[in-house]
Amino acid sequence: MSRGLLIILSGPSGVGKGTVRDAFFDNPKLNLAYSISMTTRNKRPGERDGIDYYFTTRDRFEEAIGKGELLEWTEFVGNYYGTPLEAVERLRNMGKNVLLEIEVEGAVQVKQKCPDALTIFIVPPSMEELERRIRGRRTEAEEIVQQRLAKASREMNLISHYRYVVCNENVQEAADIITAIIKNHM
Ligand code: 5GP
């Protein structure tokens, strides 16, 4: 059995990465597994520990960094986020194509360690639409919304790190394009 692909899906906060992912992830032909990240941010309504993220403390996160348990990690709007290495290795060795949904700094770290990672960046139809989507979530204070928007602008300037850029104007179309990209690399 050949080792699975490592696929990095990025895009600014609010672009709809999760919604697009839901529209292609269960396609059995893609043989995907999701890498569950560790984070120190608070759970949003509806999020489940061990499914959406491993929610943890800063102490535990820093211990994971120190022990080399993370493939990559970053600090994003005041919280740590990182990818547990062991699960990624285990799933790829089982032949699964492993999907990381991470921001740009983490993606750059992964590319340094795994140059053959397949990198895909999702962009919004416009920055105005992105702001509308972030505000539509209504779960965060204005200060956090502003920080997420500023980070989104910085991320949009870094798309040259990615092999593919896909616009999420229509969720199903974006999902179909990503499906085609992944199939093309399998
Ligand atoms: P959110 O708080 O909206 O769930 O995530 C904030 C940002 O962190 C998103 O861009 C998301 O893709 C990114 N992110 C989630 N998990 C990880 C991770 O393990 N590593 C890195 N570098 N970014 C992550």
Coordinates of C-alpha atoms and ligand atoms in Angstrom, one line a residue:
M1 CA 0.0 0.0 0.0
S2 CA 1.4 3.4 -0.9
R3 CA 1.7 6.1 1.7
G4 CA -1.2 8.7 1.7
L5 CA -0.9 12.3 0.6
L6 CA -0.5 15.2 2.9
I7 CA -3.0 17.9 1.9
I8 CA -3.0 21.4 3.4
L9 CA -6.1 23.4 3.1
S10 CA -5.8 27.1 4.1
G11 CA -7.8 30.3 3.7
P12 CA -8.7 33.2 5.8
S13 CA -10.9 32.9 8.8
G14 CA -14.5 33.0 7.7
V15 CA -13.9 31.9 4.1
G16 CA -15.9 28.8 4.6
K17 CA -13.2 26.2 4.7
G18 CA -15.3 23.9 7.0
T19 CA -18.3 24.1 4.7
V20 CA -16.3 23.4 1.6
R21 CA -14.6 20.6 3.3
D22 CA -17.9 19.0 4.3
A23 CA -18.9 19.1 0.6
F24 CA -16.0 16.9 -0.6
F25 CA -14.6 15.1 2.5
D26 CA -16.9 12.1 2.5
N27 CA -16.3 11.2 -1.2
P28 CA -15.0 7.6 -0.8
K29 CA -12.8 7.9 -3.8
L30 CA -10.7 10.5 -2.1
N31 CA -9.9 8.2 0.9
L32 CA -9.5 11.2 3.3
A33 CA -8.8 11.4 7.0
Y34 CA -8.9 14.7 8.9
S35 CA -6.1 15.8 11.1
I36 CA -7.6 17.0 14.4
S37 CA -5.6 20.0 15.6
M38 CA -4.9 21.0 19.2
T39 CA -5.9 24.4 20.3
T40 CA -6.1 26.6 23.4
R41 CA -9.0 28.7 22.2
N42 CA -12.5 28.3 23.7
K43 CA -15.0 25.9 22.2
R44 CA -17.6 27.6 20.0
P45 CA -21.2 26.5 20.3
G46 CA -21.7 23.1 18.6
E47 CA -17.9 22.2 18.6
R48 CA -16.9 18.9 20.0
D49 CA -13.7 18.0 21.8
G50 CA -11.8 15.3 20.0
I51 CA -13.8 15.8 16.7
D52 CA -13.4 19.5 15.7
Y53 CA -10.3 20.1 17.9
Y54 CA -8.6 18.8 20.9
F55 CA -9.3 21.7 23.3
T56 CA -6.5 22.0 25.8
T57 CA -4.6 24.4 28.1
R58 CA -1.6 26.5 27.4
D59 CA 0.5 24.4 29.8
R60 CA -0.4 21.2 28.0
F61 CA 0.2 22.8 24.6
E62 CA 3.6 24.1 25.6
E63 CA 4.5 20.6 26.9
A64 CA 3.5 19.2 23.5
I65 CA 5.8 21.7 21.8
G66 CA 8.7 20.8 24.1
K67 CA 8.2 17.1 23.5
G68 CA 8.2 17.5 19.8
E69 CA 4.7 16.1 19.5
L70 CA 3.6 18.7 16.9
L71 CA 4.3 18.7 13.1
E72 CA 3.7 22.4 13.2
W73 CA 2.2 25.0 15.5
T74 CA 1.4 28.7 15.6
E75 CA -0.2 31.4 17.7
F76 CA -3.3 32.9 16.1
V77 CA -5.2 35.8 17.6
G78 CA -3.9 35.0 21.1
N79 CA -4.3 31.2 21.0
Y80 CA -2.1 28.3 20.2
Y81 CA -3.0 25.9 17.3
G82 CA -1.0 22.9 16.3
T83 CA -1.0 19.6 14.4
P84 CA -0.3 16.4 16.3
L85 CA 2.4 14.6 14.4
E86 CA 1.7 11.0 15.5
A87 CA -1.8 10.8 14.0
V88 CA -0.7 12.3 10.7
E89 CA 2.1 9.7 10.4
R90 CA -0.1 6.8 11.4
L91 CA -2.9 7.7 9.0
R92 CA -0.6 8.3 6.1
N93 CA 1.1 5.0 6.8
M94 CA -2.4 3.4 6.6
G95 CA -2.7 4.8 3.1
K96 CA -5.1 7.6 4.0
N97 CA -4.8 11.0 2.4
V98 CA -4.5 13.3 5.4
L99 CA -6.1 16.7 5.3
L100 CA -4.7 19.6 7.5
E101 CA -6.9 22.7 7.8
I102 CA -4.3 25.2 9.0
E103 CA -3.3 28.8 8.6
V104 CA -0.4 30.0 6.5
E105 CA 2.5 30.1 9.0
G106 CA 1.8 26.5 9.9
A107 CA 1.5 25.6 6.2
V108 CA 5.0 27.0 5.6
Q109 CA 6.4 24.9 8.4
V110 CA 4.8 21.8 7.0
K111 CA 6.1 22.5 3.5
Q112 CA 9.7 22.8 4.9
K113 CA 9.4 19.4 6.5
C114 CA 7.3 17.7 3.7
P115 CA 8.0 19.4 0.4
D116 CA 5.7 17.1 -1.4
A117 CA 2.6 18.3 0.6
L118 CA -0.3 19.3 -1.7
T119 CA -1.2 22.9 -0.9
I120 CA -4.6 24.5 -1.6
F121 CA -5.7 28.0 -0.5
I122 CA -9.4 29.1 -0.5
V123 CA -10.1 32.7 -1.2
P124 CA -13.4 34.6 -0.7
P125 CA -15.1 36.3 -3.7
S126 CA -14.1 39.7 -2.1
M127 CA -12.8 41.0 1.2
E128 CA -16.2 42.7 1.8
E129 CA -17.9 39.3 1.5
L130 CA -15.3 37.8 4.0
E131 CA -16.1 40.5 6.6
R132 CA -19.8 39.8 6.1
R133 CA -19.2 36.1 6.7
I134 CA -17.0 36.6 9.8
R135 CA -19.6 39.0 11.3
G136 CA -22.4 36.6 10.4
R137 CA -20.9 34.1 12.8
R138 CA -21.7 36.4 15.7
T139 CA -19.7 34.4 18.2
E140 CA -16.8 36.8 18.7
A141 CA -16.2 40.3 20.2
E142 CA -15.5 43.2 17.9
E143 CA -11.8 43.3 18.9
I144 CA -11.4 39.6 17.8
V145 CA -13.3 40.2 14.6
Q146 CA -10.9 43.1 13.8
Q147 CA -7.9 40.9 14.6
R148 CA -9.3 38.1 12.4
L149 CA -9.8 40.5 9.5
A150 CA -6.3 41.9 9.8
K151 CA -4.9 38.4 9.8
A152 CA -7.0 37.6 6.8
S153 CA -5.5 40.5 4.8
R154 CA -2.0 39.3 5.8
E155 CA -2.8 35.7 4.7
M156 CA -4.2 36.9 1.4
N157 CA -0.7 38.3 0.7
L158 CA 0.9 34.9 1.2
I159 CA -1.0 32.8 -1.3
S160 CA 2.1 32.5 -3.4
H161 CA 3.1 29.7 -1.0
Y162 CA 0.3 27.6 -2.3
R163 CA 0.2 25.5 -5.4
Y164 CA -3.6 25.9 -5.9
V165 CA -5.9 28.8 -5.2
V166 CA -9.7 28.1 -5.2
C167 CA -12.4 30.8 -4.9
N168 CA -15.4 29.9 -2.6
E169 CA -18.1 31.8 -4.4
N170 CA -20.2 28.7 -4.6
V171 CA -19.5 25.9 -2.1
Q172 CA -20.3 23.0 -4.4
E173 CA -18.1 24.4 -7.2
A174 CA -15.2 25.0 -4.9
A175 CA -15.6 21.4 -3.5
D176 CA -15.7 20.0 -7.0
I177 CA -12.5 21.8 -8.0
I178 CA -10.7 20.6 -4.9
T179 CA -11.9 17.0 -5.5
A180 CA -10.4 17.2 -9.0
I181 CA -7.1 18.5 -7.7
I182 CA -6.8 15.8 -5.1
K183 CA -7.7 13.0 -7.6
N184 CA -5.1 14.4 -10.0
H185 CA -2.4 13.9 -7.3
M186 CA -3.4 10.4 -6.2
Ligands
5GP1 P1 -10.6 28.9 14.2 O1 -10.3 29.5 15.5 O2 -11.4 29.8 13.3 O3 -11.1 27.5 14.3 O4 -9.2 28.8 13.5 C1 -8.4 29.9 13.3 C2 -7.3 29.6 12.2 O5 -6.4 28.6 12.7 C3 -7.9 29.0 10.9 O6 -7.2 29.6 9.8 C4 -7.5 27.5 11.0 O7 -7.4 26.9 9.7 C5 -6.2 27.6 11.7 N1 -5.8 26.3 12.4 C6 -6.6 25.4 12.9 N2 -5.9 24.4 13.3 C7 -4.6 24.7 13.1 C8 -3.3 24.0 13.4 O8 -3.3 22.9 13.9 N3 -2.2 24.7 13.0 C9 -2.2 25.9 12.4 N4 -1.1 26.4 12.0 N5 -3.4 26.5 12.1 C10 -4.5 26.0 12.5

